[in-house]
Tab-separated table of C-alpha atoms and ligand atoms in Angstrom:
chain	number	residue	atom	x	y	z
A	1	MET	CA	0.000	0.000	0.000
A	2	ILE	CA	2.764	2.432	0.995
A	3	ASP	CA	4.500	1.554	-2.238
A	4	MET	CA	1.391	2.483	-4.216
A	5	TYR	CA	1.459	5.972	-2.679
A	6	LEU	CA	5.182	6.309	-3.377
A	7	LYS	CA	4.430	5.610	-7.050
A	8	TRP	CA	2.068	8.605	-7.351
A	9	PRO	CA	4.535	10.649	-9.431
A	10	LEU	CA	4.741	7.772	-11.947
A	11	GLN	CA	0.959	7.438	-11.985
A	12	ALA	CA	0.533	11.156	-12.621
A	13	ARG	CA	3.297	11.257	-15.211
A	14	SER	CA	1.694	8.585	-17.348
A	15	VAL	CA	-1.456	10.738	-17.667
A	16	VAL	CA	0.532	13.919	-18.272
A	17	GLU	CA	2.474	12.183	-21.087
A	18	ASN	CA	-0.871	11.463	-22.804
A	19	TRP	CA	-2.435	14.871	-22.166
A	20	GLY	CA	-4.823	15.663	-25.017
A	21	LYS	CA	-5.706	12.047	-25.800
A	22	TYR	CA	-9.362	12.475	-24.784
A	23	ARG	CA	-11.681	15.381	-25.501
A	24	VAL	CA	-15.390	16.142	-25.667
A	25	SER	CA	-17.126	18.673	-27.842
A	26	GLY	CA	-20.115	20.722	-26.788
A	27	ASP	CA	-21.123	24.075	-25.435
A	28	PHE	CA	-21.306	23.504	-21.687
A	29	ASN	CA	-22.412	25.784	-18.865
A	30	GLU	CA	-21.177	23.629	-16.015
A	31	VAL	CA	-19.286	20.488	-15.125
A	32	VAL	CA	-20.996	17.841	-12.997
A	33	ILE	CA	-18.849	15.105	-11.472
A	34	VAL	CA	-20.571	12.002	-10.139
A	35	GLY	CA	-18.790	9.475	-7.913
A	36	MET	CA	-18.549	7.994	-4.443
A	37	GLY	CA	-15.791	7.631	-1.842
A	38	GLY	CA	-12.243	7.560	-3.167
A	39	SER	CA	-13.557	8.319	-6.652
A	40	GLY	CA	-16.014	11.042	-5.597
A	41	ILE	CA	-13.312	13.020	-3.788
A	42	VAL	CA	-11.829	13.776	-7.215
A	43	GLY	CA	-14.961	15.846	-7.859
A	44	ASP	CA	-14.305	17.871	-4.697
A	45	TYR	CA	-10.726	18.551	-5.800
A	46	ILE	CA	-11.810	19.632	-9.271
A	47	GLN	CA	-14.503	21.858	-7.763
A	48	VAL	CA	-12.037	23.734	-5.566
A	49	LEU	CA	-9.448	23.947	-8.359
A	50	SER	CA	-12.064	25.344	-10.709
A	51	ALA	CA	-13.167	27.901	-8.140
A	52	SER	CA	-9.540	29.019	-7.989
A	53	THR	CA	-8.443	28.936	-11.649
A	54	GLY	CA	-11.254	27.514	-13.793
A	55	SER	CA	-13.928	29.068	-15.942
A	56	LEU	CA	-17.005	26.904	-15.232
A	57	PRO	CA	-18.881	26.041	-12.050
A	58	VAL	CA	-18.318	22.454	-10.941
A	59	TYR	CA	-21.003	20.487	-9.090
A	60	VAL	CA	-20.249	17.290	-7.230
A	61	VAL	CA	-22.841	14.532	-6.934
A	62	LYS	CA	-22.161	11.831	-4.338
A	63	SER	CA	-25.490	10.113	-4.684
A	64	HIS	CA	-27.641	8.003	-6.969
A	65	LEU	CA	-29.828	11.125	-7.376
A	66	LEU	CA	-28.935	13.508	-10.185
A	67	PRO	CA	-29.994	17.128	-9.696
A	68	GLY	CA	-32.933	18.219	-11.862
A	69	PHE	CA	-31.016	21.109	-13.453
A	70	ILE	CA	-28.682	18.799	-15.379
A	71	ASP	CA	-29.272	18.943	-19.122
A	72	GLU	CA	-27.324	18.874	-22.409
A	73	LYS	CA	-25.505	22.048	-21.275
A	74	SER	CA	-23.953	20.057	-18.405
A	75	LEU	CA	-20.676	18.251	-18.976
A	76	LEU	CA	-21.385	15.147	-16.930
A	77	ILE	CA	-18.417	13.002	-15.840
A	78	ALA	CA	-18.963	9.776	-13.891
A	79	VAL	CA	-15.927	8.434	-12.074
A	80	SER	CA	-15.764	5.081	-10.340
A	81	TYR	CA	-12.483	3.229	-9.982
A	82	SER	CA	-14.149	-0.192	-10.011
A	83	GLY	CA	-16.866	0.853	-12.446
A	84	ASN	CA	-19.325	-1.104	-10.333
A	85	THR	CA	-20.514	1.304	-7.630
A	86	LEU	CA	-24.276	1.173	-7.556
A	87	GLU	CA	-24.983	4.830	-6.779
A	88	THR	CA	-22.756	5.926	-9.681
A	89	LEU	CA	-24.317	3.364	-12.018
A	90	LEU	CA	-27.824	4.547	-11.129
A	91	ALA	CA	-26.896	8.194	-11.698
A	92	VAL	CA	-25.389	7.272	-15.090
A	93	GLU	CA	-28.505	5.271	-16.053
A	94	ASN	CA	-30.644	8.235	-15.065
A	95	ALA	CA	-28.507	10.569	-17.194
A	96	ILE	CA	-28.728	8.215	-20.192
A	97	SER	CA	-32.518	7.995	-19.798
A	98	ARG	CA	-32.592	11.809	-19.968
A	99	GLY	CA	-30.789	11.615	-23.327
A	100	LEU	CA	-27.409	12.759	-21.928
A	101	LYS	CA	-24.023	11.280	-22.738
A	102	PRO	CA	-21.909	11.184	-19.579
A	103	VAL	CA	-18.156	10.679	-19.876
A	104	ILE	CA	-17.100	7.518	-18.009
A	105	VAL	CA	-13.835	7.226	-16.064
A	106	SER	CA	-13.175	3.749	-14.620
A	107	SER	CA	-10.793	0.801	-14.622
A	108	GLY	CA	-13.490	-1.396	-16.158
A	109	GLY	CA	-16.614	-2.905	-14.617
A	110	LEU	CA	-20.238	-2.318	-15.529
A	111	LEU	CA	-19.591	1.325	-16.336
A	112	ARG	CA	-17.208	0.364	-19.105
A	113	SER	CA	-19.868	-1.958	-20.562
A	114	LYS	CA	-22.379	0.893	-20.370
A	115	ALA	CA	-19.977	3.215	-22.157
A	116	GLU	CA	-19.522	0.645	-24.945
A	117	LYS	CA	-23.254	-0.037	-25.238
A	118	HIS	CA	-24.269	3.644	-25.389
A	119	GLY	CA	-21.250	5.006	-27.290
A	120	LEU	CA	-20.038	7.139	-24.379
A	121	LEU	CA	-16.539	8.573	-24.161
A	122	TYR	CA	-14.604	6.144	-21.961
A	123	ILE	CA	-11.375	7.053	-20.160
A	124	PRO	CA	-9.637	3.953	-18.750
A	125	LEU	CA	-7.777	3.920	-15.436
A	126	PRO	CA	-4.851	1.602	-14.633
A	127	GLN	CA	-5.989	-1.727	-13.213
A	128	GLY	CA	-4.923	-3.510	-10.037
A	129	LEU	CA	-4.999	-0.496	-7.711
A	130	LEU	CA	-7.432	0.661	-5.013
A	131	PRO	CA	-9.704	3.648	-5.631
A	132	ARG	CA	-8.025	5.841	-3.035
A	133	VAL	CA	-4.512	5.224	-4.324
A	134	SER	CA	-5.641	5.981	-7.885
A	135	LEU	CA	-6.232	9.639	-7.033
A	136	PRO	CA	-3.561	10.975	-9.445
A	137	SER	CA	-4.840	8.893	-12.387
A	138	MET	CA	-8.440	9.960	-11.832
A	139	LEU	CA	-7.666	13.605	-11.074
A	140	TYR	CA	-5.201	14.207	-13.923
A	141	SER	CA	-7.379	12.288	-16.415
A	142	ILE	CA	-10.305	14.623	-15.764
A	143	LEU	CA	-8.117	17.746	-15.685
A	144	ALA	CA	-6.589	16.674	-19.021
A	145	LEU	CA	-10.038	16.062	-20.532
A	146	LEU	CA	-11.261	19.498	-19.431
A	147	ASP	CA	-8.135	21.292	-20.633
A	148	SER	CA	-8.180	19.517	-24.011
A	149	SER	CA	-11.896	20.252	-24.461
A	150	GLY	CA	-11.566	24.020	-23.973
A	151	TYR	CA	-12.625	24.169	-20.307
A	152	SER	CA	-9.220	24.410	-18.713
A	153	ILE	CA	-8.773	24.380	-14.956
A	154	VAL	CA	-5.148	23.209	-14.975
A	155	THR	CA	-2.868	23.335	-18.035
A	156	SER	CA	-0.522	20.531	-19.064
A	157	SER	CA	2.512	22.531	-17.958
A	158	GLU	CA	0.976	23.161	-14.511
A	159	ALA	CA	0.231	19.445	-14.283
A	160	ARG	CA	3.829	18.660	-15.265
A	161	ASP	CA	5.152	21.024	-12.584
A	162	SER	CA	3.002	19.322	-9.971
A	163	VAL	CA	4.504	15.941	-10.860
A	164	VAL	CA	7.979	17.420	-10.387
A	165	LEU	CA	6.903	18.724	-6.976
A	166	MET	CA	5.707	15.265	-5.921
A	167	GLU	CA	8.984	13.699	-7.074
A	168	ARG	CA	10.958	16.347	-5.187
A	169	GLU	CA	8.967	16.266	-1.940
A	170	ILE	CA	8.502	12.541	-1.467
A	171	ASN	CA	11.669	11.967	0.572
A	172	SER	CA	11.343	14.904	2.955
A	173	GLY	CA	7.624	14.094	3.176
A	174	LEU	CA	8.426	10.718	4.701
A	175	SER	CA	9.859	12.277	7.863
A	176	VAL	CA	6.713	14.434	8.160
A	177	VAL	CA	4.655	11.248	7.822
A	178	ASP	CA	6.680	9.525	10.583
A	179	GLU	CA	6.295	12.399	13.005
A	180	LEU	CA	2.564	12.737	12.356
A	181	THR	CA	1.953	8.996	12.581
A	182	LYS	CA	3.767	8.722	15.928
A	183	LEU	CA	1.647	11.492	17.427
A	184	LEU	CA	-1.584	9.903	16.213
A	185	TYR	CA	-0.571	6.427	17.331
A	186	ARG	CA	0.291	7.668	20.829
A	187	GLY	CA	-3.053	9.481	20.919
A	188	LEU	CA	-4.950	6.261	20.264
A	189	PHE	CA	-3.690	4.830	23.563
A	190	GLU	CA	-5.033	7.927	25.311
A	191	ASN	CA	-8.429	7.516	23.618
A	192	ARG	CA	-7.999	10.730	21.667
A	193	LEU	CA	-10.376	11.471	18.837
A	194	ILE	CA	-8.553	12.555	15.668
A	195	ILE	CA	-9.605	15.928	14.285
A	196	ILE	CA	-8.417	17.289	10.958
A	197	ALA	CA	-8.623	21.056	11.136
A	198	THR	CA	-8.067	23.416	8.237
A	199	HIS	CA	-9.131	26.656	6.589
A	200	THR	CA	-10.942	27.299	3.317
A	201	PRO	CA	-10.346	26.509	0.461
A	202	LEU	CA	-8.747	23.304	1.775
A	203	GLU	CA	-11.880	21.534	3.018
A	204	ALA	CA	-11.653	18.875	0.293
A	205	LEU	CA	-8.152	17.997	1.474
A	206	ALA	CA	-9.342	17.671	5.086
A	207	LEU	CA	-12.172	15.450	3.892
A	208	ARG	CA	-9.720	13.371	1.900
A	209	GLY	CA	-7.530	13.041	5.020
A	210	LYS	CA	-10.526	11.890	7.052
A	211	ASN	CA	-11.390	9.297	4.414
A	212	GLU	CA	-7.799	8.058	4.347
A	213	PHE	CA	-7.691	7.548	8.120
A	214	ASN	CA	-11.151	5.938	8.013
A	215	GLU	CA	-10.246	3.489	5.273
A	216	ASN	CA	-6.541	2.847	5.808
A	217	SER	CA	-6.352	3.021	9.609
A	218	LYS	CA	-9.971	2.070	10.502
A	219	ILE	CA	-10.463	5.127	12.706
A	220	ILE	CA	-13.248	7.666	13.170
A	221	VAL	CA	-12.168	11.234	12.367
A	222	LYS	CA	-13.844	14.630	12.647
A	223	VAL	CA	-13.233	17.468	10.155
A	224	ASP	CA	-13.174	21.110	11.312
A	225	VAL	CA	-13.012	23.910	8.721
A	226	ALA	CA	-12.434	27.606	9.481
A	227	PRO	CA	-13.968	30.138	9.299
A	228	GLU	CA	-17.288	28.218	9.429
A	229	TRP	CA	-15.996	26.403	12.545
A	230	MET	CA	-16.029	29.748	14.365
A	231	HIS	CA	-19.798	29.930	13.814
A	232	ASN	CA	-20.910	26.613	15.329
A	233	ASP	CA	-18.354	23.903	16.290
A	234	ILE	CA	-16.495	26.286	18.568
A	235	VAL	CA	-19.483	26.513	20.914
A	236	GLY	CA	-19.305	22.747	21.423
A	237	TYR	CA	-16.023	23.281	23.297
A	238	GLU	CA	-17.619	25.599	25.882
A	239	ALA	CA	-19.003	22.901	28.168
A	240	LEU	CA	-17.068	19.879	27.059
A	241	VAL	CA	-17.399	16.491	28.661
A	242	SER	CA	-14.052	14.696	28.964
A	243	LEU	CA	-13.073	14.230	25.317
A	244	LYS	CA	-9.443	14.514	24.257
A	245	TYR	CA	-8.152	15.121	20.753
A	246	SER	CA	-5.214	14.606	18.442
A	247	VAL	CA	-5.497	17.450	15.975
A	248	VAL	CA	-3.897	17.527	12.539
A	249	GLU	CA	-3.892	21.164	11.474
A	250	ILE	CA	-3.529	21.583	7.715
A	251	VAL	CA	-2.270	25.011	6.787
A	252	ASP	CA	-1.350	26.770	3.568
A	253	PRO	CA	1.640	28.846	4.733
A	254	GLY	CA	1.032	31.332	1.903
A	255	ASP	CA	-2.452	32.168	3.167
A	256	THR	CA	-1.968	34.660	5.998
A	257	VAL	CA	-5.639	34.710	6.994
A	258	GLY	CA	-5.805	30.907	6.877
A	259	VAL	CA	-2.726	30.650	9.107
A	260	LYS	CA	-4.298	32.991	11.687
A	261	LEU	CA	-7.660	31.199	11.584
A	262	VAL	CA	-6.050	27.840	12.317
A	263	LYS	CA	-3.939	29.429	15.058
A	264	PHE	CA	-7.170	30.636	16.637
A	265	MET	CA	-8.556	27.066	16.482
A	266	ASP	CA	-5.302	25.723	17.915
A	267	GLU	CA	-5.702	27.891	21.013
A	268	VAL	CA	-9.172	26.457	21.633
A	269	TYR	CA	-8.019	22.855	21.102
A	270	ARG	CA	-5.125	23.356	23.501
A	271	GLN	CA	-7.481	24.485	26.257
A	272	HIS	CA	-8.824	20.946	26.089
A	273	ASP	CA	-5.626	19.006	26.586
A	274	SER	CA	-5.229	18.364	22.836
A	275	GLU	CA	-2.077	17.330	21.056
A	276	THR	CA	-1.697	19.219	17.808
A	277	TYR	CA	0.439	18.736	14.716
A	278	THR	CA	0.668	21.365	12.009
A	279	LEU	CA	1.038	20.128	8.454
A	280	TYR	CA	2.314	22.980	6.281
A	281	LEU	CA	1.503	22.376	2.639
A	282	ASN	CA	4.454	22.565	0.270
A	283	GLY	CA	3.981	23.643	-3.333
A	284	GLU	CA	3.289	26.777	-5.332
A	285	THR	CA	-0.135	26.127	-6.850
A	286	LEU	CA	-3.324	24.842	-5.248
A	287	LEU	CA	-2.975	21.609	-7.253
A	288	GLU	CA	0.518	21.075	-5.841
A	289	LYS	CA	-0.632	21.775	-2.297
A	290	LEU	CA	-3.579	19.385	-2.612
A	291	LEU	CA	-1.339	16.620	-3.944
A	292	TYR	CA	1.360	17.159	-1.340
A	293	GLY	CA	-1.225	17.074	1.462
A	294	SER	CA	-2.976	14.022	-0.017
A	295	LEU	CA	0.285	12.127	-0.249
A	296	ILE	CA	1.275	12.878	3.359
A	297	LEU	CA	-2.183	12.021	4.726
A	298	GLY	CA	-2.493	8.825	2.657
A	299	LEU	CA	0.929	7.602	3.741
A	300	ALA	CA	0.188	8.527	7.364
A	301	GLY	CA	-3.070	6.550	7.222
A	302	ALA	CA	-1.255	3.505	5.819
A	303	LYS	CA	1.584	3.790	8.377
A	304	LEU	CA	-0.851	4.156	11.245
A	305	ALA	CA	-2.549	0.967	10.048
A	306	ALA	CA	0.816	-0.811	10.024
A	307	LEU	CA	1.509	0.325	13.610
A	308	ARG	CA	-1.906	-0.994	14.624
A	309	GLY	CA	-1.298	-4.315	12.873
A	310	ILE	CA	-4.191	-3.633	10.496
A	311	ASP	CA	-4.333	-4.253	6.752
A	312	PRO	CA	-4.814	-0.777	5.223
A	313	ALA	CA	-6.007	-2.188	1.908
A	314	GLU	CA	-8.955	-4.148	3.234
A	315	THR	CA	-12.288	-2.294	3.618
A	316	ARG	CA	-14.556	-5.126	4.761
A	317	SER	CA	-17.528	-3.002	5.763
A	318	ILE	CA	-17.642	-1.180	2.401
A	319	VAL	CA	-17.713	-4.584	0.680
A	320	GLN	CA	-20.573	-5.665	2.968
A	321	TYR	CA	-22.506	-2.478	2.240
A	322	LYS	CA	-22.014	-2.868	-1.491
A	323	LYS	CA	-23.530	-6.365	-1.311
A	324	GLN	CA	-26.588	-5.069	0.510
A	325	ALA	CA	-26.910	-1.913	-1.578
A	326	TYR	CA	-28.896	-3.669	-4.315
A	327	THR	CA	-31.497	-4.726	-1.734
A	328	ILE	CA	-31.546	-1.262	-0.135
A	329	PHE	CA	-32.124	0.388	-3.513
A	330	GLY	CA	-34.629	-2.309	-4.468
A	331	ILE	CA	-32.679	-3.356	-7.544
A	332	GLU	CA	-31.970	-6.808	-8.873
A	333	ASN	CA	-28.240	-7.591	-8.825
A	334	LYS	CA	-27.187	-8.032	-12.465
B	401	F6R	C1	-11.532	4.032	-1.522
B	401	F6R	C2	-12.602	3.078	-1.462
B	401	F6R	C3	-14.015	3.536	-1.473
B	401	F6R	C4	-14.524	3.509	-2.919
B	401	F6R	C5	-16.026	3.703	-2.969
B	401	F6R	C6	-16.551	3.775	-4.391
B	401	F6R	O1	-10.313	3.385	-1.712
B	401	F6R	O2	-12.360	1.897	-1.490
B	401	F6R	O3	-14.169	4.793	-0.892
B	401	F6R	O4	-13.883	4.508	-3.654
B	401	F6R	O5	-16.645	2.640	-2.312
B	401	F6R	O6	-16.021	2.748	-5.165
B	401	F6R	P1	-15.430	3.096	-6.607
B	401	F6R	O7	-14.347	4.083	-6.351
B	401	F6R	O8	-14.933	1.819	-7.140
B	401	F6R	O9	-16.570	3.662	-7.363
């Protein structure tokens, strides 16, 4: 698992080398990205990147329900690593029944068959990985598609630079991972709840970190995002009943307001006997910062699993849910 994370630069590079291979034509007003879990998070990343440097609004759908506003002016992209996630399949079927032609991104599965049957643009992902470790392939594939189709959020040269950053930062990142993992591991023996705290626009990264610790380390994690945190969560600390925290504070050092907001949160956490670790994001662009943070948090989740003697790759309860999902949704398993 750790090895798969360490190969992220290679994964990203292979998409960057083929930048321009896939494109869609059409006059779109918005991008809608459908997907769940480790695939759906790619939508969150593209949404925040687009808000920073893109030209179109990006909506993220993590559900079987497609919003009513979606029509032929929506560039619909369905991403599912396995290609078999029921919610994503149902959303795609719904889109097809509305006469739309979603782009499919998967490593195979039922979604690939659907793409073939309905003549949809299909972007293949490398096989033999797990959804969460395929983040670079999924993210860069969609960024490349958008850039090549005239809806650029990230250019090929920015993507190239971000690969160089990953290659450069991997070694120094490993000592950050060790330090962070030790703090979190110690905290588990003191029954500390892990909090990932950050400032906007990094909420997708905090969410990704939570998911990584959930899935790799089998741990419950809370996400706190400033400045919204100052308008509700903070009050929860006023009359606290004996809870202790290990807090991972994710900070963009170039964002002076963000730094001060997280410092404000830090002071509140510390009043409650919390242990805090500040993860400063390296990189120049938002894409680079998101990738750097994702790499550190993914590796930390996998290392924490190793310390706990847990297999980070196995996600038994997701498998169980996926078996029952057909019954829950009242659909015959094909
Ligand atoms: C992440 C993971 C899950 C899946 C989710 C959807 O590694 O295993 O979060 O991503 O269950 O499955 P896919 O990505 O195959 O559509």
